[in-house]
PDB file of C-alpha atoms in Angstrom:
ATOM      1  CA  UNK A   1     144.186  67.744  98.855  1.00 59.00           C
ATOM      2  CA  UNK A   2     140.164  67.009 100.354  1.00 56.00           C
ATOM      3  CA  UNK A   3     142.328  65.903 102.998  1.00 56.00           C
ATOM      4  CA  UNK A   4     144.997  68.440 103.699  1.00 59.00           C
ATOM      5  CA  UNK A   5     141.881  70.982 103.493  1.00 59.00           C
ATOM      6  CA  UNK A   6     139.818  68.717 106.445  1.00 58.00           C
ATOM      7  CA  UNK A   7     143.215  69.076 108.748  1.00 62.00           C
ATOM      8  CA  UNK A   8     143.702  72.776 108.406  1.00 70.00           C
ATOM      9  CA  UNK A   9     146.697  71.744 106.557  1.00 76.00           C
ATOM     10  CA  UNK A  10     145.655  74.356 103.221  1.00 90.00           C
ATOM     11  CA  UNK A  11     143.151  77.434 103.455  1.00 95.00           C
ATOM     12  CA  UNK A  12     139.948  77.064 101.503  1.00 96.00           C
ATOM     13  CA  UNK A  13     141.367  80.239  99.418  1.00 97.00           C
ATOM     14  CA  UNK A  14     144.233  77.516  97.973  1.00 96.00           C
ATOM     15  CA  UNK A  15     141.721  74.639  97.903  1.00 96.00           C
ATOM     16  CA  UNK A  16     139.549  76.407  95.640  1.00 97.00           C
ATOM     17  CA  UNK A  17     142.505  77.337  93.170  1.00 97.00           C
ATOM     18  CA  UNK A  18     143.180  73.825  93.466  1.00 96.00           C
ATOM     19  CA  UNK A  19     139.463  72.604  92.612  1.00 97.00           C
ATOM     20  CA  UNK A  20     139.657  75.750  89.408  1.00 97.00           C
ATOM     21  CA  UNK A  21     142.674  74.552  88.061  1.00 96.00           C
ATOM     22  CA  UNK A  22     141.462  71.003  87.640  1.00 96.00           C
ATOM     23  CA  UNK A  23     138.574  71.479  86.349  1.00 95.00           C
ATOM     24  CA  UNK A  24     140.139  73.803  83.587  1.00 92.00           C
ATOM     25  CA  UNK A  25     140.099  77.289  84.890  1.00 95.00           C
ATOM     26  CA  UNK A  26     142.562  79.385  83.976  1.00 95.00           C
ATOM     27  CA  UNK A  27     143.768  83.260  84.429  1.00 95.00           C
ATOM     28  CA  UNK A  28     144.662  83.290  81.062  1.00 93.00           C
ATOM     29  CA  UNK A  29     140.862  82.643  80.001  1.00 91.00           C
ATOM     30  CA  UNK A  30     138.179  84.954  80.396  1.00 91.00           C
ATOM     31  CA  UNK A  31     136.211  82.340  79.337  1.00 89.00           C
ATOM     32  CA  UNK A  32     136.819  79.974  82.065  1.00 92.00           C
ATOM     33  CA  UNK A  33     138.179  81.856  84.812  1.00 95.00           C
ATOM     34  CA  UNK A  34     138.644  80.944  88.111  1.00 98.00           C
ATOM     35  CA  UNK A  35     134.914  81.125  89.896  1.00 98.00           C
ATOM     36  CA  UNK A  36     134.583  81.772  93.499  1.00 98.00           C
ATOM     37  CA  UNK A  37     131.625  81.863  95.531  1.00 98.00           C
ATOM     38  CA  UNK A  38     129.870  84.718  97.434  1.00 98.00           C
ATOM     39  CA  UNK A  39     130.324  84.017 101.056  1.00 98.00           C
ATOM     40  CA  UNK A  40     128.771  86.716 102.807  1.00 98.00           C
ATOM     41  CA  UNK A  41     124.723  87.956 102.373  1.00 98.00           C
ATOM     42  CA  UNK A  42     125.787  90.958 105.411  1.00 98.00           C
ATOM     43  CA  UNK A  43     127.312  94.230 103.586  1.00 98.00           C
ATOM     44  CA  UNK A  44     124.679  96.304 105.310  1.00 97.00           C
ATOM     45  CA  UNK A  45     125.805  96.098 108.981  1.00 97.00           C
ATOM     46  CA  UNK A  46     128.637  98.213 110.673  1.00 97.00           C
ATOM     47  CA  UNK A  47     130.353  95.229 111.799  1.00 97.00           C
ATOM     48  CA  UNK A  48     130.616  91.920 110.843  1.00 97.00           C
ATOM     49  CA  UNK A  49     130.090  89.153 112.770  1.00 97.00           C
ATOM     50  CA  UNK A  50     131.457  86.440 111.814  1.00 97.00           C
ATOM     51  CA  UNK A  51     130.147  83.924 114.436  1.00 96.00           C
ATOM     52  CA  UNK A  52     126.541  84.749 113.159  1.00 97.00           C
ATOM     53  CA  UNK A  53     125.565  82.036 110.813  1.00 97.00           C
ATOM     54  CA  UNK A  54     122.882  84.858 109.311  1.00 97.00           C
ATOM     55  CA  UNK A  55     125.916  86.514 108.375  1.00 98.00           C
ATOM     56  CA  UNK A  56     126.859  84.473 105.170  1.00 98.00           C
ATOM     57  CA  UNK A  57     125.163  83.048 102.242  1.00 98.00           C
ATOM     58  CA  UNK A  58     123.346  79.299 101.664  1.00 98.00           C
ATOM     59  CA  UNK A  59     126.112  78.000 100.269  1.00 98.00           C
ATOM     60  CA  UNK A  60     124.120  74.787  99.592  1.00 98.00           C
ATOM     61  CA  UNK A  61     121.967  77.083  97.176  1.00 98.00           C
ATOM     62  CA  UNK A  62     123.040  78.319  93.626  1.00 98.00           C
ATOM     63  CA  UNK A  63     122.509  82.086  93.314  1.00 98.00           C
ATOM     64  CA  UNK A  64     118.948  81.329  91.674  1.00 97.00           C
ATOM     65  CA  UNK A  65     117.614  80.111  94.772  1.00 97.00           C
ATOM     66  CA  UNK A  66     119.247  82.248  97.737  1.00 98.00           C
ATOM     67  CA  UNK A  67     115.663  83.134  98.615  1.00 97.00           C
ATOM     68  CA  UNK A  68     111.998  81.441  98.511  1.00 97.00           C
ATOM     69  CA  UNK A  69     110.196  83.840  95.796  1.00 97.00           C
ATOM     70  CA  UNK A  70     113.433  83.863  93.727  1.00 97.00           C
ATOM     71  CA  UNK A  71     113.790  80.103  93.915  1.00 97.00           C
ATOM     72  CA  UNK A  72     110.130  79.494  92.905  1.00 97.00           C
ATOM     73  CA  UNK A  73     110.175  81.684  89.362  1.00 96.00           C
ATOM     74  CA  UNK A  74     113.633  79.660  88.266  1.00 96.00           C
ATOM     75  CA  UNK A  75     111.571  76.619  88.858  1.00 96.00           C
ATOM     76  CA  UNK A  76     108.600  77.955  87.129  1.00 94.00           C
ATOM     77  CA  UNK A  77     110.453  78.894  83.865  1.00 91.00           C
ATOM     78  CA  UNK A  78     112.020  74.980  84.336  1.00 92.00           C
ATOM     79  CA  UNK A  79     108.626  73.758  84.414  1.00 91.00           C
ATOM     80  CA  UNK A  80     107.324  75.663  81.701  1.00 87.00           C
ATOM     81  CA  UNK A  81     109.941  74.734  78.560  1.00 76.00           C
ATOM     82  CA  UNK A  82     108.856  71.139  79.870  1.00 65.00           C
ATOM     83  CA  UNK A  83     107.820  70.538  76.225  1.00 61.00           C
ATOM     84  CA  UNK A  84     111.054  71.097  75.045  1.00 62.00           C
ATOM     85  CA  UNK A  85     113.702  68.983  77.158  1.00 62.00           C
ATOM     86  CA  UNK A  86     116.862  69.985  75.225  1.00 68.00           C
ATOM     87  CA  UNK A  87     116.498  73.744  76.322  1.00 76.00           C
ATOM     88  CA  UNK A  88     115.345  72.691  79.726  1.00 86.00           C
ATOM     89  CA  UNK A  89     116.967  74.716  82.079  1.00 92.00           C
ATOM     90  CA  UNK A  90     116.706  77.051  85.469  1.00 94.00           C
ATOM     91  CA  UNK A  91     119.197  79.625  84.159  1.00 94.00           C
ATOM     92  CA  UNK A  92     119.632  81.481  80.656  1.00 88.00           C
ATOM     93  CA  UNK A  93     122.690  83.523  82.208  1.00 90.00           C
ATOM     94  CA  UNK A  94     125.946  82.110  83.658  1.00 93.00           C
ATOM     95  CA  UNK A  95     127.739  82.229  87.004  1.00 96.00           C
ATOM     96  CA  UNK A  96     130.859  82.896  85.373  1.00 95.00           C
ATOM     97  CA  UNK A  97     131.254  85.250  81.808  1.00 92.00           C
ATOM     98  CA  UNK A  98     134.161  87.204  80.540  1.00 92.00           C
ATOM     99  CA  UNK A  99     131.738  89.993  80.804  1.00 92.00           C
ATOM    100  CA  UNK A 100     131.562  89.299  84.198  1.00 95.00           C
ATOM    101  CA  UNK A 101     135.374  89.088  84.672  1.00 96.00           C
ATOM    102  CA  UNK A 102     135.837  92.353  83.101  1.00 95.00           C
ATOM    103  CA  UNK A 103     132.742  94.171  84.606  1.00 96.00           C
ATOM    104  CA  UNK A 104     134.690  93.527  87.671  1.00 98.00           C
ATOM    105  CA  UNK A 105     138.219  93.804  87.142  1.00 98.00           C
ATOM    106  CA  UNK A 106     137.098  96.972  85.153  1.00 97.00           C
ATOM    107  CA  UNK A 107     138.986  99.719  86.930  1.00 97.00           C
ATOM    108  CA  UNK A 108     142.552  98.418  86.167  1.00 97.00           C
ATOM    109  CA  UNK A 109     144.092  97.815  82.790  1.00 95.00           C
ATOM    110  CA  UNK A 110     144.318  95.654  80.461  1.00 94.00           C
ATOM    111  CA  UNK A 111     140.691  95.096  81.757  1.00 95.00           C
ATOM    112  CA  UNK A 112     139.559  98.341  81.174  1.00 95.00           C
ATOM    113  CA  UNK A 113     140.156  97.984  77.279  1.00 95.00           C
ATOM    114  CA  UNK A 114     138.707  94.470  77.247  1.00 93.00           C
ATOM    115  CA  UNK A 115     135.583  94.986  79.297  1.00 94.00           C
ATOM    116  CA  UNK A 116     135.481  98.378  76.184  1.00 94.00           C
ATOM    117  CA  UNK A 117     135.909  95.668  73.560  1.00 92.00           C
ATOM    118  CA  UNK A 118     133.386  93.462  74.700  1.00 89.00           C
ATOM    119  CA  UNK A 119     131.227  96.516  74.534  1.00 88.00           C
ATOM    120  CA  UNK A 120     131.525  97.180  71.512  1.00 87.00           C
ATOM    121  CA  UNK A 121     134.468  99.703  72.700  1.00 89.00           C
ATOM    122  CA  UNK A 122     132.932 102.302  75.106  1.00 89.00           C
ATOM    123  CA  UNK A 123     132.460 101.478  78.733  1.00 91.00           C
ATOM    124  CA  UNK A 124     128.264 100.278  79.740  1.00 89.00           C
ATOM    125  CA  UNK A 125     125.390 102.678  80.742  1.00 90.00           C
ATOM    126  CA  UNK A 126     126.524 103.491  84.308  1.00 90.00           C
ATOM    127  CA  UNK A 127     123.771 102.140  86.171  1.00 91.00           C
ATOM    128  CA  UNK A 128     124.857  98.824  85.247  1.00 92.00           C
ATOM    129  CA  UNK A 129     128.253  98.943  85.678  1.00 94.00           C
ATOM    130  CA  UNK A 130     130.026  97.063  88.967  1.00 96.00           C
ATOM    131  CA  UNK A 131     129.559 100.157  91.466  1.00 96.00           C
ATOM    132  CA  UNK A 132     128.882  98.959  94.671  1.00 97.00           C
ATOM    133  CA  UNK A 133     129.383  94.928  96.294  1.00 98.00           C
ATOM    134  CA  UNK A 134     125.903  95.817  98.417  1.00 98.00           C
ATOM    135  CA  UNK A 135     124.080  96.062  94.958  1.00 97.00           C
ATOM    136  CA  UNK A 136     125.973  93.755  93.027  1.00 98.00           C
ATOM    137  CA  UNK A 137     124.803  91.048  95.624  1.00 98.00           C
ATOM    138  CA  UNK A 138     120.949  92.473  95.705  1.00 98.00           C
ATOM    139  CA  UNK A 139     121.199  92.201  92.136  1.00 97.00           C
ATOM    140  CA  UNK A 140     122.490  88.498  91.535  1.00 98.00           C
ATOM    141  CA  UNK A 141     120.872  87.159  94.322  1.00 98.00           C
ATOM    142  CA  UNK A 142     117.646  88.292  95.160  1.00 96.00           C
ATOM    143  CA  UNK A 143     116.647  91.361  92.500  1.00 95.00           C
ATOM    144  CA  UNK A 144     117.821  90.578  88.607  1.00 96.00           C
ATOM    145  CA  UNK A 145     116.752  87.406  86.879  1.00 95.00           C
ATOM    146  CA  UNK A 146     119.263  87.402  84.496  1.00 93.00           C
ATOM    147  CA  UNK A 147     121.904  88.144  87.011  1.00 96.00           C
ATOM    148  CA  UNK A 148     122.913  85.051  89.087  1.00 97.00           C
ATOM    149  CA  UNK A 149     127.053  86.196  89.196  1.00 97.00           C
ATOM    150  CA  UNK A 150     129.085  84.887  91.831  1.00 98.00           C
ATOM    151  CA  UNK A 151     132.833  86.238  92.311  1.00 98.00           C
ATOM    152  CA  UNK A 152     136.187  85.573  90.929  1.00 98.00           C
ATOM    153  CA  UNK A 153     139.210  85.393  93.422  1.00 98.00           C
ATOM    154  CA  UNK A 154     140.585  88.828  93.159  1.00 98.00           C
ATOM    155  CA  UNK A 155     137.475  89.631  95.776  1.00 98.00           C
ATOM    156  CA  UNK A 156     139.545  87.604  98.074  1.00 98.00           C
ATOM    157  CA  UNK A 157     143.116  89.016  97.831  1.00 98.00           C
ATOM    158  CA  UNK A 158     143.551  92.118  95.400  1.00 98.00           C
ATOM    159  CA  UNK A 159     142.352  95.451  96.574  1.00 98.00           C
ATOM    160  CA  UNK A 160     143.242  97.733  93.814  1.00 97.00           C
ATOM    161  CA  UNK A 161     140.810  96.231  91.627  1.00 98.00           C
ATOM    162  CA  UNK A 162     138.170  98.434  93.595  1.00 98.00           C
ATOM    163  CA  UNK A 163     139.370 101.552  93.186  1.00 98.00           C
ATOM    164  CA  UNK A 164     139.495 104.040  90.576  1.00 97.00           C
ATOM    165  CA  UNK A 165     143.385 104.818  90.533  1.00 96.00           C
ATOM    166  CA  UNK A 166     143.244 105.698  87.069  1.00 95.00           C
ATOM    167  CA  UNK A 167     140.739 107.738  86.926  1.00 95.00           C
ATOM    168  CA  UNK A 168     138.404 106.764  84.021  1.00 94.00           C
ATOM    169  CA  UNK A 169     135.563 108.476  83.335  1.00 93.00           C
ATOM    170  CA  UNK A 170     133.051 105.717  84.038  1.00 93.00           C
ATOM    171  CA  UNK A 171     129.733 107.754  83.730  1.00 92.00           C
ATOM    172  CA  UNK A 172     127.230 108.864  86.394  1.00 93.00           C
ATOM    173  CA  UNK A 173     124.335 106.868  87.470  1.00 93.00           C
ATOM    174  CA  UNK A 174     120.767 108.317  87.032  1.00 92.00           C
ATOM    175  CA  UNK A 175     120.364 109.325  90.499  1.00 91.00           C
ATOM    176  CA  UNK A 176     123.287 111.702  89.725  1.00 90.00           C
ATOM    177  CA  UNK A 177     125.978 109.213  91.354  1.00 90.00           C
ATOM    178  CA  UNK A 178     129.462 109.571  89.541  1.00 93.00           C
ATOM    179  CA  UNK A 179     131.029 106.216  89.182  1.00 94.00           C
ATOM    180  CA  UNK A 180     134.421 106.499  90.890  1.00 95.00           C
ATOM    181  CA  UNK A 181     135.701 103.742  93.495  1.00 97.00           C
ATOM    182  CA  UNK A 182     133.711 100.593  94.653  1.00 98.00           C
ATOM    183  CA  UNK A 183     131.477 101.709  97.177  1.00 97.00           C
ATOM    184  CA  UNK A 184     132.053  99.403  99.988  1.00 98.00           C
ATOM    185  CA  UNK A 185     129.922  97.726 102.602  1.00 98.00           C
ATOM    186  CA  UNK A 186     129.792 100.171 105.968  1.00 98.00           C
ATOM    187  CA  UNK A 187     131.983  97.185 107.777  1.00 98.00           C
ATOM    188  CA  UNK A 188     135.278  97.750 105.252  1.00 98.00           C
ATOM    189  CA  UNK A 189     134.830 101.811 106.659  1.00 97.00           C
ATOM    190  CA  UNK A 190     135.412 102.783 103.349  1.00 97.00           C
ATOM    191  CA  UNK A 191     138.985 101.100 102.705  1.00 98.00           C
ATOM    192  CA  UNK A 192     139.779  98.357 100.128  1.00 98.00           C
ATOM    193  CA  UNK A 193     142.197  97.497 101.948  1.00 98.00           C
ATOM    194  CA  UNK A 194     139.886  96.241 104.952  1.00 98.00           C
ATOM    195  CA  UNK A 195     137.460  95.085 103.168  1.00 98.00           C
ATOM    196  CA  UNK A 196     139.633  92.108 101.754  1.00 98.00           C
ATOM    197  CA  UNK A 197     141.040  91.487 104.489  1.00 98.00           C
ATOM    198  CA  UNK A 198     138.154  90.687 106.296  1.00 98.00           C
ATOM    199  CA  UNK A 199     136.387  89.306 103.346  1.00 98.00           C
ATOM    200  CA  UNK A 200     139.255  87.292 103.327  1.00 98.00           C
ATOM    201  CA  UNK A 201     138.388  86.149 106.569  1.00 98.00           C
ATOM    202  CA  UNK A 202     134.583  85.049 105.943  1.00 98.00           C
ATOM    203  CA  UNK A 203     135.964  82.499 103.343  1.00 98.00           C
ATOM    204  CA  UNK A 204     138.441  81.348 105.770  1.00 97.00           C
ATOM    205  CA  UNK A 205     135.786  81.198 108.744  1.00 97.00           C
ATOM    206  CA  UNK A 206     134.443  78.208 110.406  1.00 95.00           C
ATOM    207  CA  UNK A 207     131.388  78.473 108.650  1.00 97.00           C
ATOM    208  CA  UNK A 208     132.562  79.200 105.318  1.00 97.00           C
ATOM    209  CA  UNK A 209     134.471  75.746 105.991  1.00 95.00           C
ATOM    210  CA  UNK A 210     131.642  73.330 107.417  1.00 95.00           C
ATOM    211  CA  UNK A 211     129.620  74.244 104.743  1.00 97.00           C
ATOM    212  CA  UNK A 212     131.768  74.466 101.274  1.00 97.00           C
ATOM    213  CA  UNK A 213     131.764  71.649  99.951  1.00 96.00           C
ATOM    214  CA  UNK A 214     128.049  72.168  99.476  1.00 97.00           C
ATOM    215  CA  UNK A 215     128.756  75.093  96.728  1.00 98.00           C
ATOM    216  CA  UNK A 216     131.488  73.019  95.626  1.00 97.00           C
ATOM    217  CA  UNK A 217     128.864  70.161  94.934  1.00 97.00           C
ATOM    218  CA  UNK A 218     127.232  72.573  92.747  1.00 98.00           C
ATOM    219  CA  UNK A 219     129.730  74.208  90.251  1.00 97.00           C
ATOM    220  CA  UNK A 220     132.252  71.096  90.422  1.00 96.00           C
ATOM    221  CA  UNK A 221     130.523  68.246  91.676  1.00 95.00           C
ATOM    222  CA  UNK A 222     127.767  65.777  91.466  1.00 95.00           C
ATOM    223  CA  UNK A 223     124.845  68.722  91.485  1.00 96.00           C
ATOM    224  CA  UNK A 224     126.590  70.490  88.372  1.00 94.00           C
ATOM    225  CA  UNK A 225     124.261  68.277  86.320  1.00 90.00           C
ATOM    226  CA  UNK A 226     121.281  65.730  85.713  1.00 91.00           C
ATOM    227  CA  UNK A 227     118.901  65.220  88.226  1.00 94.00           C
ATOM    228  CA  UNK A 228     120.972  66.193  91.462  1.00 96.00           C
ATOM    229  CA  UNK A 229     121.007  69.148  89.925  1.00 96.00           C
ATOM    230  CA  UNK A 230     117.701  69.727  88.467  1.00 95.00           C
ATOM    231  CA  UNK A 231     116.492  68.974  92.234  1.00 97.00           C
ATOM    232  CA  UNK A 232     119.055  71.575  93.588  1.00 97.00           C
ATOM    233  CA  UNK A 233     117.607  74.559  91.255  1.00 97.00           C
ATOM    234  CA  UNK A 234     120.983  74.622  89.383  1.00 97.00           C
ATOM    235  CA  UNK A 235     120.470  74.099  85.687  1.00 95.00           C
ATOM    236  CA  UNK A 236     122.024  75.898  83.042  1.00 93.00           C
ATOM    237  CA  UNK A 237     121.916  76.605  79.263  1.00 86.00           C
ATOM    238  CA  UNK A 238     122.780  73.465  77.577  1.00 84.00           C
ATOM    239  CA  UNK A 239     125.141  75.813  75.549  1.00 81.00           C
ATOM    240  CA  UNK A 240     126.857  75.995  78.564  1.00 85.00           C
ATOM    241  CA  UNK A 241     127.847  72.506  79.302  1.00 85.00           C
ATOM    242  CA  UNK A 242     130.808  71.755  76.992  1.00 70.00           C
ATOM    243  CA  UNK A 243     130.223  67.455  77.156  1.00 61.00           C
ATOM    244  CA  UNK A 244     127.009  67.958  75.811  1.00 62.00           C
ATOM    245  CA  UNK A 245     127.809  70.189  72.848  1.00 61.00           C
ATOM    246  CA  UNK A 246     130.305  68.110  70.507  1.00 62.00           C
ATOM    247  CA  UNK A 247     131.276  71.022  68.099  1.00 64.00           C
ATOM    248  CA  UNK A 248     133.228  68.793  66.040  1.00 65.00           C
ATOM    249  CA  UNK A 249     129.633  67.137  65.027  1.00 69.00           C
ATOM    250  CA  UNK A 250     128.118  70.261  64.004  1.00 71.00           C
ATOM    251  CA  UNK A 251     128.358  70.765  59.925  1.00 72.00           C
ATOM    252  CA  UNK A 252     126.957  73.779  59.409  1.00 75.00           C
ATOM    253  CA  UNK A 253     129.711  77.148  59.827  1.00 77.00           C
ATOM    254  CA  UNK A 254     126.774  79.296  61.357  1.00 77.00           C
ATOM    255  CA  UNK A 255     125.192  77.472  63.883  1.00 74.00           C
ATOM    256  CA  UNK A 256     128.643  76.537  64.854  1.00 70.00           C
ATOM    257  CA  UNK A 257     129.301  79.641  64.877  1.00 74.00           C
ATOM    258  CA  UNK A 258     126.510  81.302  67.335  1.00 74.00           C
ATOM    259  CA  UNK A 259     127.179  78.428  69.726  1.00 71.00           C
ATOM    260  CA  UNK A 260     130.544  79.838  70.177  1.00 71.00           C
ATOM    261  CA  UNK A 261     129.530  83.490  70.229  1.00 70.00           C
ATOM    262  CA  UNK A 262     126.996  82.414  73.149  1.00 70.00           C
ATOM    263  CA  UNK A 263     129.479  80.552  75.182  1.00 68.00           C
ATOM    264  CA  UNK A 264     131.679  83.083  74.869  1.00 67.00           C
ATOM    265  CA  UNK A 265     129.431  86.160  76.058  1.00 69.00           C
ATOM    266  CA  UNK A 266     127.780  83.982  78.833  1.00 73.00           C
ATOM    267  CA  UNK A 267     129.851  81.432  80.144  1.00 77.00           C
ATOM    268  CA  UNK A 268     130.906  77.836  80.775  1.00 85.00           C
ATOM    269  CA  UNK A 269     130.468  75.155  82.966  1.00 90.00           C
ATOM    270  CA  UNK A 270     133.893  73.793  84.734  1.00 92.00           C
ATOM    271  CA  UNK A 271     134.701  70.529  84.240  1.00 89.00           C
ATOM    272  CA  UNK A 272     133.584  68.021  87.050  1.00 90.00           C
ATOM    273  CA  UNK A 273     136.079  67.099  88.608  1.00 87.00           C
TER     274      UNK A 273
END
């Protein structure tokens, strides 16, 4: 398949399906959904130019380190559980959640009613609900410590999911904003329908394939762990890595217990593959 993808022979949309799959994503788990990366760190120009390298996103960076001050706090909270190597980590959030799956896939049913459930059954305070793919991208990678998201595929190939065609009342922001569609980045001229399709385009670009298998190295590869990936800024809960936590060890019904509530609410690791 590594090969087919090097000869043009599959798109890196179908390679990274490919990649999901076996390393146990699934569509049918929230859990472990498929996770795709952000390609682009441009949704503020009029056009997009995808020849401009400045255009996309490090891909050889994990959303914790897209930029130098960001970078140098996730290593500074590393550093400072030092004492404590078993909760050692860059990141206390995940990449991937079922919160995150829902926050985004919110707008159309049944995701509506499960993003609700995991809510405790009302929709989120509006300001922090996915509004706009300018802010979400701020947010997870230069602005929110807890927030180091990246996408799902639907961002790739589905543009319903960013519009408001059923018209739920999602709240209104507090600078009086009323949460309808997604707003989109002034390049997609306000249609969905653009906006994929040219989004669509970044992942498929020649950048976007000289440099992928650097993010790939990262969530499914030799940086996903150890010291590759404490060097590479790309450490996670160790809740969050499913070979380290044998739950089949662990006597006690509680503790069991609140290691499954925590993987479910924030995430897990893929499987290398």
């Amino acid at each position: 398949c590594f090969l087919s993808l090097q000869k043009r022979e599959i798109s890196n949309f179908d390679y990274l399906m490919y990649l999901n799959t076996l390393a146990g994503r699934s569509y049918n788990d929230y859990m472990q959904y498929p996770v795709f990366p952000w390609v682009l760190a441009d949704y503020h120009s009029e056009t997009l130019n995808l020849t401009n390298p400045h255009t996309f996103r490090d891909l050889s960076k994990p959303m914790g380190a897209q930029t130098v001050e960001r970078k140098r706090k996730f290593i500074q909270r590393f550093n400072e559980v030092e004492k404590n190597p078993p909760a050692q980590c860059h990141y206390c959030t995940h990449y991937s959640s079922a919160i995150i799956v829902a926050s985004y896939l919110v707008r159309m049913e049944p995701f509506t009613q499960t993003f609700c459930s995991l809510q405790g059954g009302s929709f989120d305070v509006a300001d922090r609900m996915f509004h706009s793919v300018k802010s979400t991208w701020e947010s997870a990678s230069r602005d929110n410590m807890s927030d180091v998201r990246e996408l799902i595929p639907e961002f790739f190939y589905l543009p319903e999911f960013l519009t408001n065609a059923n018209h739920f009342e999602l709240g209104c922001m507090q600078d009086g904003t009323v949460l309808g569609d997604v707003q989109l980045p002034p390049w997609a001229d306000g249609d969905p329908h653009k906006f994929i399709l040219l989004h669509r385009q970044a992942l498929e670009s020649d950048y976007v394939s000289a440099h992928l298998h650097r993010w790939i190295d990262l969530i499914f590869g030799h940086k996903q762990h150890g010291s590759a990936a404490v060097e590479a800024v790309n450490t996670y809960h160790p809740y969050f890595y499913g070979d380290k936590t044998d739950l089949n060890n662990i006597k006690d019904p509680l503790i069991k217990s609140t290691i499954l509530g925590f993987i479910s609410n924030f995430g897990q690791i893929p499987k290398q593959v």
